[in-house]
Amino acid sequence: MPSDSVLRLVWIYPDLLSTYGDQGNVLVLEQRARRRGIPVETLHVRSADPVPESGDIYLIGGGEDRPQILAAQRLRRDGGLHRAIGRGAAMLAVCAGYQIMGSVFGGEEGQPVEGIGLLDIASGRGTGRAVGELVAETDPALGVPTLTGFENHMGVTRLGPGVRPLSRTVVGTGNGDGTEGCYAGKVIGTYLHGPALARTPGLADLLLTWATGTQLGPIDDVWFERLRQERLAATLPRT
Amino acid sequence: MSQLPLRAQLASALGRTAATLSRATGRGDGSVIGGRVGLALEPDLLRQLAQNRRLALVSATNGKTTTTRLITSALQELGDVATNAFGANMPAGHVSALSSSKDAPYGVLEVDEKYLPEVIDTTGAAVVVLMNLSRDQMDRAAEIWLLAQKWRRALAGRNTHVIANADDPLVTWGASTAASVTWVSAGQPWKEDSWCCPECGGPLDRKGLEYVPPGGHVSGVVGQASPDENDWACRECSFRRPQPSWILDGEAVVDPRGRRWPLDIQLPGRANRANAVIALATAEAFGLPVERALPRLREVRSVAGRYTTVEREGRNARLLLAKNPAGWLEAFDVLDPALPVILSVNAQGPDGRDTSWLWDVDYRVLRGRPVYVTGERKLDLALRLEVADVPFQLTDSFVQALAAQPPGKVDVIANYTAFQQIRTEFGRAV
């Protein structure tokens, strides 16, 4: 993104996948960019409309089984997201949106449904629902502090060699193998609601850094930090 | 019901005793424990208590308790009505309600959305009232499309008459397997859960309304949509809004004969006008005409603490309950823009433990008035307001927030357990 231009956020399919406060990730990115003087434009793309290729950061959220399957079908048919990621755009994919980025995910009855193949992951349906607060230590290479959020899913996600775990779980289920989420290139996937970027604004700043190609200055994080400390204290086992 | 079998009579009587003990010992209002005792002794008790009465079951995500109260008030014009007025909306609560009004020929029962199929099946209710479905407590509640699908299966092949909100596509889909339906245009301000066709997944087109993204440029204020603006149709299949016979039109209702009645109810806000129109349509299904039902609705001033005003040291706080994004949107419509507002949010089991839904609420409508934030999850709300550029003051408790006001009126919006805590603080205000 050239330094004088507008940061373009693209929210994919809020009509299908925005069931768990996913709008919050969009709002947090907007706020943290604007407070650093970066002008922002946000586009909401409905599932009947084409996904533009020219965005800087793409967001896709969580939802129920049926809309998840519809979203995967439409994204595959549309192809716009693939072209955008191919030319180096950043993305945050959450929960149902995270699962469809892989090769396969579990449908309404647990049957395998074809994903869109943007991340080297494969998901299926687990035996029980993972519901509750999650805390995880982020991959040190990312320079993002401890991840906190709320998970609510039945998914089990296996990471392939083409991705790295986003974090290692301290409390909670995440992918189901002791890791939570994954990343590859500028694409991040996570099971976390909360929403994730409100609970871990460092992740929002990472996406902004990737998209702008510049180091970002600090901003007033007092309310983010107070909420983080309260949630971490409430969730981590007392020592 | 004197014709109850002996076992059911005994179960019913013991249940009432348990309820009385629960109240006397201050443990609760008794509406759940009494029913549980009765059902333990006679599992068939609900079916037996439901026999030989005309029942209406009321279900929705929002407005169940209030609409149950409005229908009950209307039907009292016809005779005694058994009802679960305290919102105990699962089978134990239904047993308790019917048991405590044994001889009432009518019953109006609020029913949890998930339990509705079971309660339709058990009671064989003559009338089922369906108002709205939207996201609610996602960490514990069923997915709403699945709920609607279960409603369809429960209603198919039955001789049940349904009163349903035709403006809510998911409710319409859930109701449309019923043998007969009275369609009501009761509006649907919250549309974020129905941009897609429940039948085929295609996009729903809404007449005169472009897609407005959540958090887009509209404020949270609910407009006075003209009835046509509530129209919708699937772009890809034949599923579309049925023609309504009752219409909420601003401050008035238009009945099936085209007569226009000013509602003039005391309960505030658009949502309650919608609830009132649903209640009038239900009353007519019981043979009660508008001219007799409407004056009864106008007598209702508050419902289990909702819309009531509590007072402390010259501060008069009006209490509004909002449990999910659709409920907050309707609550904002009730707020007096000239008054300060206290917001209280918890995340206990009944509230849903995930506070992510706060990000689905558009708080920008609160800009420009004093906002006080409290509740067990006040920091979640504080950050939400900060990101929405709504200035606020954080307070440690509702009482502290109230004391921070100048003497006079203030509005309060709280979610479920936060609301109950405030009610308890003020002696279970009703």
XYZ file of C-alpha atoms in Angstrom:
669
model
C 0.000 0.000 0.000
C 1.563 3.370 -0.999
C 1.970 5.638 2.021
C -0.366 8.379 0.760
C -3.283 6.159 -0.186
C -6.283 4.807 1.612
C -6.247 1.483 3.467
C -8.966 -0.694 1.992
C -10.699 -3.174 4.326
C -12.988 -5.759 2.750
C -15.483 -7.562 4.961
C -16.539 -10.722 3.176
C -20.126 -11.939 3.377
C -21.502 -10.266 6.524
C -24.894 -11.567 5.340
C -23.678 -15.156 5.832
C -20.792 -15.100 8.295
C -21.022 -12.440 11.011
C -22.823 -14.248 13.755
C -20.529 -13.651 16.704
C -19.669 -9.979 16.778
C -17.294 -10.316 13.841
C -17.999 -6.712 12.940
C -15.760 -5.898 15.914
C -12.651 -6.981 14.013
C -13.515 -4.517 11.239
C -14.197 -1.703 13.720
C -10.961 -2.296 15.657
C -8.866 -2.254 12.476
C -10.593 0.936 11.333
C -10.020 2.614 14.683
C -6.368 1.607 15.063
C -5.559 2.722 11.521
C -7.339 6.077 11.841
C -5.709 6.870 15.158
C -2.379 6.584 13.373
C -3.524 8.926 10.663
C -4.098 6.215 8.071
C -7.309 6.899 6.114
C -9.560 3.823 5.848
C -12.281 2.701 3.483
C -14.361 -0.348 4.365
C -16.329 -2.350 1.856
C -18.980 -4.858 2.915
C -19.356 -7.541 0.263
C -22.622 -9.480 0.309
C -22.559 -13.078 -0.834
C -24.474 -12.267 -4.028
C -21.780 -9.753 -5.056
C -18.252 -10.230 -6.437
C -15.276 -9.991 -4.063
C -13.000 -7.161 -5.272
C -9.321 -7.952 -5.729
C -8.005 -4.546 -4.731
C -8.419 -4.732 -0.944
C -5.536 -4.482 1.528
C -7.016 -6.511 4.404
C -9.825 -9.057 4.027
C -11.946 -10.224 6.943
C -14.302 -13.163 7.171
C -16.206 -14.248 10.250
C -18.041 -17.042 11.997
C -21.476 -18.491 11.402
C -23.750 -21.473 11.362
C -23.176 -24.684 9.364
C -25.447 -23.903 6.458
C -24.204 -20.357 5.699
C -20.657 -21.697 6.072
C -21.239 -24.175 3.234
C -22.894 -21.463 1.097
C -19.962 -19.106 1.710
C -17.425 -21.727 0.645
C -19.351 -22.465 -2.562
C -19.684 -18.797 -3.463
C -16.059 -17.877 -2.680
C -14.835 -20.741 -4.846
C -17.122 -19.767 -7.703
C -16.211 -16.069 -7.364
C -12.429 -16.404 -7.221
C -11.892 -12.763 -6.175
C -10.481 -13.638 -2.766
C -7.995 -16.075 -4.294
C -6.750 -13.394 -6.664
C -6.486 -10.844 -3.842
C -4.466 -13.169 -1.591
C -2.393 -14.160 -4.630
C -1.319 -10.559 -5.085
C -0.328 -10.271 -1.438
C -3.347 -8.946 0.461
C -3.623 -9.707 4.191
C -6.541 -11.620 5.733
C -8.067 -12.537 9.069
C -10.387 -15.562 8.940
C -12.373 -16.461 12.067
C -14.004 -19.739 13.133
C -16.315 -20.918 10.302
C -14.417 -18.537 8.011
C -11.111 -20.061 9.212
C -12.288 -23.605 8.467
C -13.387 -22.853 4.922
C -9.891 -21.527 4.090
C -8.656 -25.128 4.219
C -9.064 -28.085 1.890
C -12.049 -29.552 3.742
C -14.354 -28.902 6.730
C -17.232 -30.663 8.493
C -20.762 -29.911 7.241
C -24.184 -29.986 8.958
C -24.041 -33.720 9.675
C -20.263 -33.815 9.964
C -19.906 -34.770 6.290
C -16.760 -33.470 4.559
C -17.325 -30.280 2.557
C -14.754 -28.900 0.149
C -13.012 -25.747 1.361
C -11.421 -23.014 -0.754
C -7.809 -24.067 -0.288
C -6.180 -20.791 0.770
C -4.563 -22.324 3.865
C -2.900 -25.731 4.212
C -5.332 -26.999 6.834
C -8.055 -29.661 6.987
C -10.936 -29.518 9.463
C -13.522 -31.982 10.619
C -16.129 -32.212 13.301
C -14.960 -33.142 16.784
C -16.896 -35.095 19.377
C -17.823 -32.247 21.713
C -18.339 -28.523 21.503
C -15.428 -26.330 22.630
C -17.055 -23.382 24.395
C -15.296 -20.918 26.640
C -12.443 -18.510 27.214
C -9.152 -19.323 25.522
C -5.617 -18.146 26.282
C -2.679 -19.017 24.036
C 0.982 -18.013 23.652
C 1.520 -16.553 20.201
C 4.380 -17.687 17.923
C 7.319 -15.512 19.105
C 8.218 -14.789 15.476
C 5.077 -12.638 15.203
C 5.844 -10.331 18.131
C 2.229 -10.402 19.284
C 1.404 -10.723 22.992
C -0.657 -13.528 24.537
C -3.838 -14.303 22.625
C -7.137 -14.089 24.518
C -10.658 -14.660 23.229
C -13.741 -16.843 23.339
C -14.118 -20.022 21.342
C -17.389 -21.741 20.417
C -17.058 -24.497 17.829
C -17.073 -28.236 17.219
C -14.189 -28.147 14.781
C -10.892 -30.010 14.891
C -8.283 -28.539 12.562
C -5.133 -30.308 11.377
C -2.317 -28.049 10.226
C -0.331 -29.032 7.126
C 3.328 -28.184 6.437
C 2.329 -25.049 4.520
C 1.196 -23.158 7.656
C 2.567 -22.426 11.122
C 0.531 -22.522 14.324
C -0.555 -19.033 15.352
C -0.212 -19.966 19.033
C 0.053 -22.710 21.645
C -2.975 -23.018 23.925
C -2.673 -22.475 27.661
C -6.423 -22.647 28.352
C -8.955 -23.855 25.789
C -9.157 -26.164 22.777
C -8.309 -24.234 19.599
C -7.282 -26.535 16.745
C -7.554 -29.509 19.105
C -3.846 -30.485 19.184
C -2.494 -27.939 21.645
C -2.289 -25.192 19.040
C -4.740 -22.408 18.188
C -5.153 -20.901 14.733
C -2.480 -20.730 12.051
C -0.791 -18.326 9.656
C 0.909 -18.426 6.295
C 2.182 -15.398 4.436
C -0.163 -12.568 5.428
C -3.137 -14.813 6.122
C -4.204 -15.514 9.725
C -6.851 -18.027 10.759
C -8.244 -18.385 14.287
C -11.153 -19.909 16.159
C -11.348 -16.885 18.439
C -14.336 -14.635 18.899
C -14.279 -11.908 21.460
C -13.769 -10.483 18.850
C -10.152 -11.556 18.420
C -8.752 -8.140 17.472
C -10.513 -6.397 20.374
C -9.029 -8.880 22.822
C -5.586 -8.944 21.208
C -5.029 -5.616 19.460
C -1.432 -6.684 18.725
C -2.929 -8.991 16.104
C -4.739 -6.030 14.529
C -1.459 -4.101 14.442
C 0.279 -7.071 12.814
C -2.303 -7.053 10.003
C -1.934 -3.284 9.632
C 1.866 -3.583 9.496
C 1.631 -6.268 6.821
C -0.824 -4.210 4.801
C 1.003 -0.873 5.036
C 4.543 -2.211 5.006
C 5.502 0.275 7.716
C 6.145 0.087 11.436
C 3.269 1.576 13.385
C 3.606 4.032 16.220
C 2.040 3.318 19.635
C -1.485 4.516 20.436
C -3.480 4.844 23.643
C -4.391 1.272 24.531
C -5.757 1.808 28.018
C -9.208 0.224 27.515
C -7.851 -2.618 25.387
C -5.251 -3.313 28.069
C -7.697 -3.161 31.002
C -10.004 -5.663 29.301
C -7.076 -7.943 28.430
C -5.761 -7.961 31.983
C -9.201 -8.672 33.405
C -9.856 -11.545 30.978
C -6.401 -13.076 31.452
C -6.777 -12.885 35.236
C -10.244 -14.449 35.062
C -9.144 -17.265 32.738
C -5.628 -18.293 33.702
C -5.289 -20.774 36.579
C -4.311 -19.036 39.809
C -0.702 -19.659 40.737
C -59.831 -29.110 36.338
C -61.905 -31.382 38.521
C -61.754 -34.212 35.978
C -57.980 -34.697 36.473
C -57.031 -38.260 37.434
C -56.212 -38.717 41.113
C -52.464 -39.070 40.531
C -52.382 -35.835 38.532
C -54.456 -34.051 41.185
C -51.995 -35.151 43.846
C -48.949 -34.210 41.717
C -50.474 -30.835 40.995
C -51.294 -30.183 44.679
C -47.831 -31.196 45.907
C -46.255 -29.004 43.267
C -48.267 -26.026 44.507
C -47.146 -26.774 48.068
C -43.512 -26.779 46.951
C -44.071 -23.474 45.168
C -45.626 -21.946 48.290
C -42.698 -23.149 50.408
C -40.235 -21.718 47.889
C -41.930 -18.318 48.096
C -42.323 -18.441 51.874
C -38.648 -19.212 52.382
C -37.634 -16.478 49.948
C -35.903 -18.885 47.579
C -37.763 -17.810 44.458
C -41.204 -17.208 43.013
C -41.859 -20.972 43.036
C -42.793 -21.270 39.386
C -40.040 -23.725 38.516
C -39.723 -25.868 41.657
C -43.471 -26.441 41.861
C -43.614 -27.694 38.291
C -40.580 -29.917 38.792
C -42.146 -31.595 41.818
C -45.385 -32.143 39.908
C -43.633 -33.558 36.832
C -41.498 -35.889 38.958
C -44.650 -37.447 40.417
C -46.625 -37.504 37.167
C -44.595 -37.123 33.961
C -47.822 -36.792 31.969
C -48.982 -33.867 34.121
C -48.539 -31.087 31.537
C -50.660 -32.935 28.972
C -53.376 -33.606 31.518
C -53.393 -30.029 32.827
C -53.626 -28.706 29.261
C -56.713 -30.737 28.397
C -60.070 -29.016 28.114
C -58.654 -25.518 27.870
C -57.888 -23.244 24.954
C -54.172 -22.539 25.024
C -51.958 -20.042 23.222
C -48.191 -20.689 23.206
C -46.003 -17.609 22.666
C -42.452 -17.930 21.343
C -39.782 -15.637 19.893
C -36.257 -14.476 20.623
C -37.492 -11.135 21.995
C -40.787 -9.973 23.496
C -42.099 -13.311 24.778
C -42.818 -12.210 28.325
C -44.397 -8.906 27.324
C -46.568 -10.378 24.569
C -47.677 -13.212 26.856
C -48.755 -10.550 29.332
C -50.607 -8.526 26.678
C -52.484 -11.570 25.344
C -53.331 -12.629 28.898
C -54.709 -9.186 29.689
C -56.856 -9.283 26.549
C -58.214 -12.779 27.143
C -59.163 -11.943 30.728
C -62.018 -10.136 29.025
C -63.351 -13.635 28.206
C -62.644 -15.419 31.506
C -59.905 -16.745 33.774
C -56.501 -17.191 32.135
C -53.661 -19.388 33.389
C -50.247 -17.921 32.557
C -46.534 -18.125 33.435
C -46.240 -14.404 34.081
C -42.739 -14.638 35.595
C -41.125 -15.955 32.445
C -40.538 -19.566 33.648
C -40.884 -20.710 30.051
C -39.960 -24.393 30.111
C -42.300 -27.319 30.882
C -41.886 -27.087 34.671
C -43.014 -23.467 34.488
C -45.985 -24.442 32.308
C -47.078 -27.126 34.770
C -46.816 -24.624 37.577
C -48.861 -22.009 35.694
C -51.666 -24.376 34.701
C -51.649 -26.036 38.106
C -52.107 -22.769 39.965
C -55.151 -21.790 37.852
C -56.820 -25.188 37.734
C -60.195 -24.000 36.569
C -59.151 -21.329 34.085
C -60.670 -22.144 30.675
C -57.874 -20.251 28.891
C -54.110 -20.450 29.079
C -51.371 -18.215 27.644
C -47.908 -19.713 27.997
C -44.586 -18.162 27.141
C -42.431 -20.942 25.672
C -38.663 -21.085 25.216
C -37.899 -21.318 21.466
C -36.084 -24.629 21.861
C -38.869 -26.240 23.888
C -41.663 -25.112 21.589
C -41.913 -28.347 19.521
C -42.130 -30.458 22.680
C -44.714 -28.171 24.284
C -46.850 -28.035 21.119
C -46.772 -31.814 21.080
C -47.592 -32.252 24.770
C -50.293 -29.626 25.135
C -51.897 -29.799 21.685
C -52.348 -26.023 22.006
C -54.964 -24.513 19.692
C -52.953 -21.360 18.963
C -49.207 -20.763 18.552
C -47.803 -17.214 18.377
C -44.425 -16.678 16.645
C -42.854 -13.221 16.546
C -39.125 -13.020 15.722
C -35.906 -15.025 15.585
C -32.433 -13.508 15.876
C -28.987 -14.285 17.253
C -29.075 -14.740 21.005
C -26.628 -16.210 23.525
C -24.738 -18.120 20.878
C -22.623 -20.069 23.358
C -25.596 -22.028 24.618
C -28.573 -21.501 22.321
C -29.375 -23.504 19.223
C -28.690 -22.076 15.792
C -31.800 -20.181 14.768
C -32.221 -21.775 11.346
C -32.289 -25.170 13.070
C -34.854 -23.814 15.539
C -37.102 -22.662 12.710
C -36.716 -26.046 11.039
C -37.862 -27.769 14.254
C -40.864 -25.430 14.443
C -41.795 -26.444 10.895
C -41.692 -30.124 11.787
C -43.684 -29.609 14.973
C -46.433 -27.657 13.199
C -46.735 -29.876 10.111
C -49.827 -32.085 10.028
C -51.458 -30.477 13.071
C -54.655 -28.603 13.479
C -52.873 -25.676 15.135
C -53.639 -22.085 14.218
C -50.525 -19.918 14.056
C -50.231 -16.154 14.485
C -46.910 -15.174 12.894
C -44.882 -12.106 11.997
C -44.724 -12.116 8.189
C -41.986 -9.453 8.224
C -39.461 -11.892 9.712
C -38.401 -14.308 6.944
C -37.176 -16.990 9.330
C -40.388 -16.868 11.397
C -42.420 -17.030 8.189
C -40.480 -20.093 7.107
C -40.886 -21.691 10.545
C -44.638 -21.061 10.540
C -45.474 -21.937 6.972
C -46.056 -25.665 7.464
C -49.011 -24.884 9.754
C -52.556 -25.708 8.578
C -53.702 -22.110 9.045
C -51.793 -18.918 9.734
C -52.823 -15.342 10.519
C -49.972 -13.269 9.069
C -49.155 -10.047 10.878
C -46.922 -7.273 9.603
C -45.212 -6.474 12.910
C -41.947 -5.128 11.441
C -38.347 -6.318 11.712
C -35.830 -3.572 12.559
C -32.976 -6.083 13.110
C -32.277 -7.721 9.763
C -28.742 -9.033 10.226
C -29.918 -12.616 10.598
C -32.138 -12.669 7.550
C -30.354 -11.496 4.464
C -30.462 -15.052 3.108
C -33.449 -17.173 2.126
C -34.184 -19.840 4.752
C -35.614 -22.076 2.041
C -32.802 -22.050 -0.559
C -29.962 -19.853 0.778
C -30.355 -17.291 -2.022
C -30.262 -13.537 -1.322
C -33.449 -11.951 0.038
C -34.481 -8.714 -1.625
C -36.235 -6.142 0.469
C -38.514 -3.697 -1.214
C -37.398 -0.097 -0.950
C -34.427 -1.050 1.173
C -30.871 -1.413 -0.001
C -28.657 -3.692 2.021
C -27.401 -1.724 4.988
C -24.314 -3.280 6.487
C -24.271 -3.790 10.231
C -22.425 -0.789 11.616
C -22.997 1.006 8.343
C -24.304 4.505 8.122
C -27.711 4.096 9.731
C -28.138 5.129 13.336
C -29.649 2.774 15.863
C -32.929 4.649 15.840
C -35.764 2.573 14.498
C -37.625 4.438 11.819
C -41.330 4.326 11.163
C -41.145 2.069 8.158
C -44.226 2.144 6.004
C -45.786 -1.333 5.755
C -44.524 -1.844 2.217
C -40.947 -1.393 3.338
C -41.285 -4.624 5.268
C -41.771 -6.612 2.075
C -39.207 -9.236 1.126
C -38.778 -11.961 -1.463
C -36.104 -14.467 -2.406
C -34.261 -13.570 -5.600
C -33.746 -17.226 -6.500
C -36.779 -19.259 -5.391
C -40.504 -18.660 -4.880
C -40.280 -18.027 -1.126
C -41.636 -14.575 -0.336
C -43.490 -12.616 2.304
C -47.107 -13.710 2.665
C -49.794 -11.048 2.483
C -50.386 -9.852 6.073
C -53.942 -9.417 7.330
C -52.950 -7.301 10.371
C -50.552 -4.408 9.894
C -48.629 -2.281 12.366
C -48.583 1.137 10.729
C -46.643 3.614 12.848
C -48.672 4.318 15.977
C -51.740 2.456 14.712
C -52.919 -0.990 13.715
C -54.876 -1.830 10.572
C -57.127 -4.845 11.160
C -58.146 -7.476 8.559
C -61.213 -5.439 7.612
C -59.063 -2.415 6.869
C -60.120 -0.479 9.960
C -57.416 1.657 11.522
C -57.094 1.788 15.326
C -54.699 4.104 17.190
C -52.857 1.778 19.577
C -52.274 4.313 22.332
C -50.713 1.758 24.691
C -48.728 2.695 27.782
C -45.784 0.378 27.120
C -43.173 2.422 25.233
C -41.478 1.857 21.903
C -41.947 0.295 18.495
C -41.332 -3.244 19.761
C -44.278 -2.983 22.138
C -46.557 -1.667 19.419
C -45.523 -4.755 17.426
C -46.247 -6.958 20.455
C -49.651 -5.303 20.817
C -50.627 -5.973 17.194
C -49.623 -9.623 17.612
C -51.732 -9.721 20.795
C -54.757 -8.245 18.999
C -54.492 -10.818 16.200
C -54.242 -13.578 18.815
C -57.223 -12.227 20.744
C -59.300 -12.306 17.576
C -58.346 -15.973 17.061
C -59.974 -16.516 20.476
C -63.082 -14.679 19.279
C -62.294 -11.396 21.021
C -62.719 -8.339 18.757
C -60.307 -5.368 18.719
C -62.769 -3.050 20.449
C -62.796 -5.318 23.493
C -59.125 -6.377 23.437
C -57.422 -3.012 22.897
C -58.646 -1.301 26.099
C -57.188 -4.259 28.044
C -53.784 -3.841 26.377
C -53.785 -0.163 27.281
C -53.950 -1.064 30.988
C -50.521 -2.754 30.971
C -47.827 -0.396 32.259
C -44.896 -2.695 33.088
C -44.114 -6.386 32.738
C -42.020 -8.229 35.372
C -39.942 -5.104 35.992
C -39.584 -4.146 32.339
C -40.353 -0.442 31.745
C -40.950 0.126 35.441
C -39.351 3.097 37.213
C -37.366 2.703 40.426
C -36.540 5.652 42.662
C -33.660 6.420 44.999
C -32.794 9.795 46.492
C -34.586 11.755 43.825
C -33.238 9.760 40.882
C -35.956 8.022 38.858
C -34.557 5.215 36.758
C -36.652 3.577 34.046
C -35.587 -0.047 33.513
C -35.268 -1.540 30.024
C -34.241 -5.143 29.429
C -32.182 -5.968 26.320
C -30.534 -9.351 25.958
C -29.171 -9.433 22.415
C -28.424 -7.093 19.482
C -32.029 -7.026 18.220
C -33.214 -6.216 21.754
C -30.699 -3.363 22.138
C -31.831 -1.882 18.841
C -35.430 -1.858 20.103
C -34.337 -0.497 23.497
C -32.513 2.446 21.861
C -35.827 3.312 20.207
C -37.409 3.680 23.659
C -34.670 5.894 25.160
C -35.431 9.515 25.842
C -32.643 11.336 23.913
C -32.639 14.124 26.484
C -31.767 11.834 29.394
C -28.570 10.219 30.609
C -28.400 6.445 30.262
C -26.911 3.724 32.463
C -25.819 0.525 30.688
C -25.211 -2.686 32.630
C -23.890 -5.912 31.123
C -23.182 -9.305 32.712
C -22.081 -12.583 31.138
C -23.473 -15.221 33.486
C -25.005 -18.438 32.127
C -28.437 -16.976 31.299
C -26.809 -13.988 29.535
C -24.437 -16.059 27.429
C -20.807 -16.153 28.548
C -19.511 -14.750 25.270
C -19.717 -10.959 25.130
C -18.842 -10.755 21.406
C -22.444 -9.754 20.633
C -21.724 -6.288 22.068
C -19.881 -5.642 18.789
C -23.070 -6.310 16.811
C -24.827 -3.424 18.590
C -24.456 0.014 17.026
C -23.903 2.277 20.041
C -23.261 5.447 18.066
C -26.847 6.558 18.698
C -25.759 7.233 22.308
C -23.277 9.953 21.315
C -24.140 13.291 22.814
C -25.738 12.117 26.046
C -24.117 11.152 29.361
C -23.441 7.384 29.359
C -22.618 5.404 32.519
C -21.242 1.870 32.258
C -21.532 -0.830 34.898
C -22.115 -4.566 35.342
C -19.811 -7.553 35.688
C -18.523 -7.110 32.123
C -18.266 -3.342 32.168
C -14.765 -3.431 30.647
C -16.040 -5.246 27.544
C -18.687 -2.578 27.152
C -16.193 0.220 27.897
C -13.885 -0.898 25.076
C -16.855 -1.308 22.743
C -17.941 2.298 23.419
C -14.372 3.571 23.129
C -14.083 2.063 19.627
C -17.488 3.548 18.724
C -16.295 6.998 19.902
C -19.040 7.187 22.526
C -17.752 8.971 25.659
C -18.698 7.165 28.883
C -18.027 6.969 32.606
C -17.133 3.679 34.239
C -18.828 3.000 37.595
C -18.458 0.162 40.100
C -22.152 -0.583 40.543
C -25.615 0.411 39.430
C -26.185 2.226 42.713
C -22.983 4.208 42.195
C -24.011 5.033 38.607
C -27.396 6.215 39.861
C -25.823 8.343 42.589
C -23.605 9.984 39.951
C -26.709 11.437 38.253
C -28.257 14.769 39.043
C -31.691 14.244 40.632
C -34.311 13.529 37.974
C -34.943 10.916 35.319
C -32.479 8.449 33.851
C -32.907 5.492 31.478
C -31.317 2.114 32.162
C -30.586 -0.714 29.724
C -29.408 -3.987 31.223
C -29.078 -7.539 29.998
C -30.763 -10.437 31.767
C -28.928 -11.084 35.033
C -27.815 -7.448 35.280
C -31.492 -6.478 35.049
C -32.490 -9.003 37.718
C -29.739 -7.692 40.013
C -31.142 -4.175 39.702
C -34.684 -5.456 40.359
C -33.459 -7.284 43.455
C -31.691 -4.152 44.683
C -35.062 -2.413 44.504
C -37.145 -5.170 46.127
C -38.081 -7.218 43.020
C -39.607 -4.180 41.324
C -42.464 -5.063 38.977
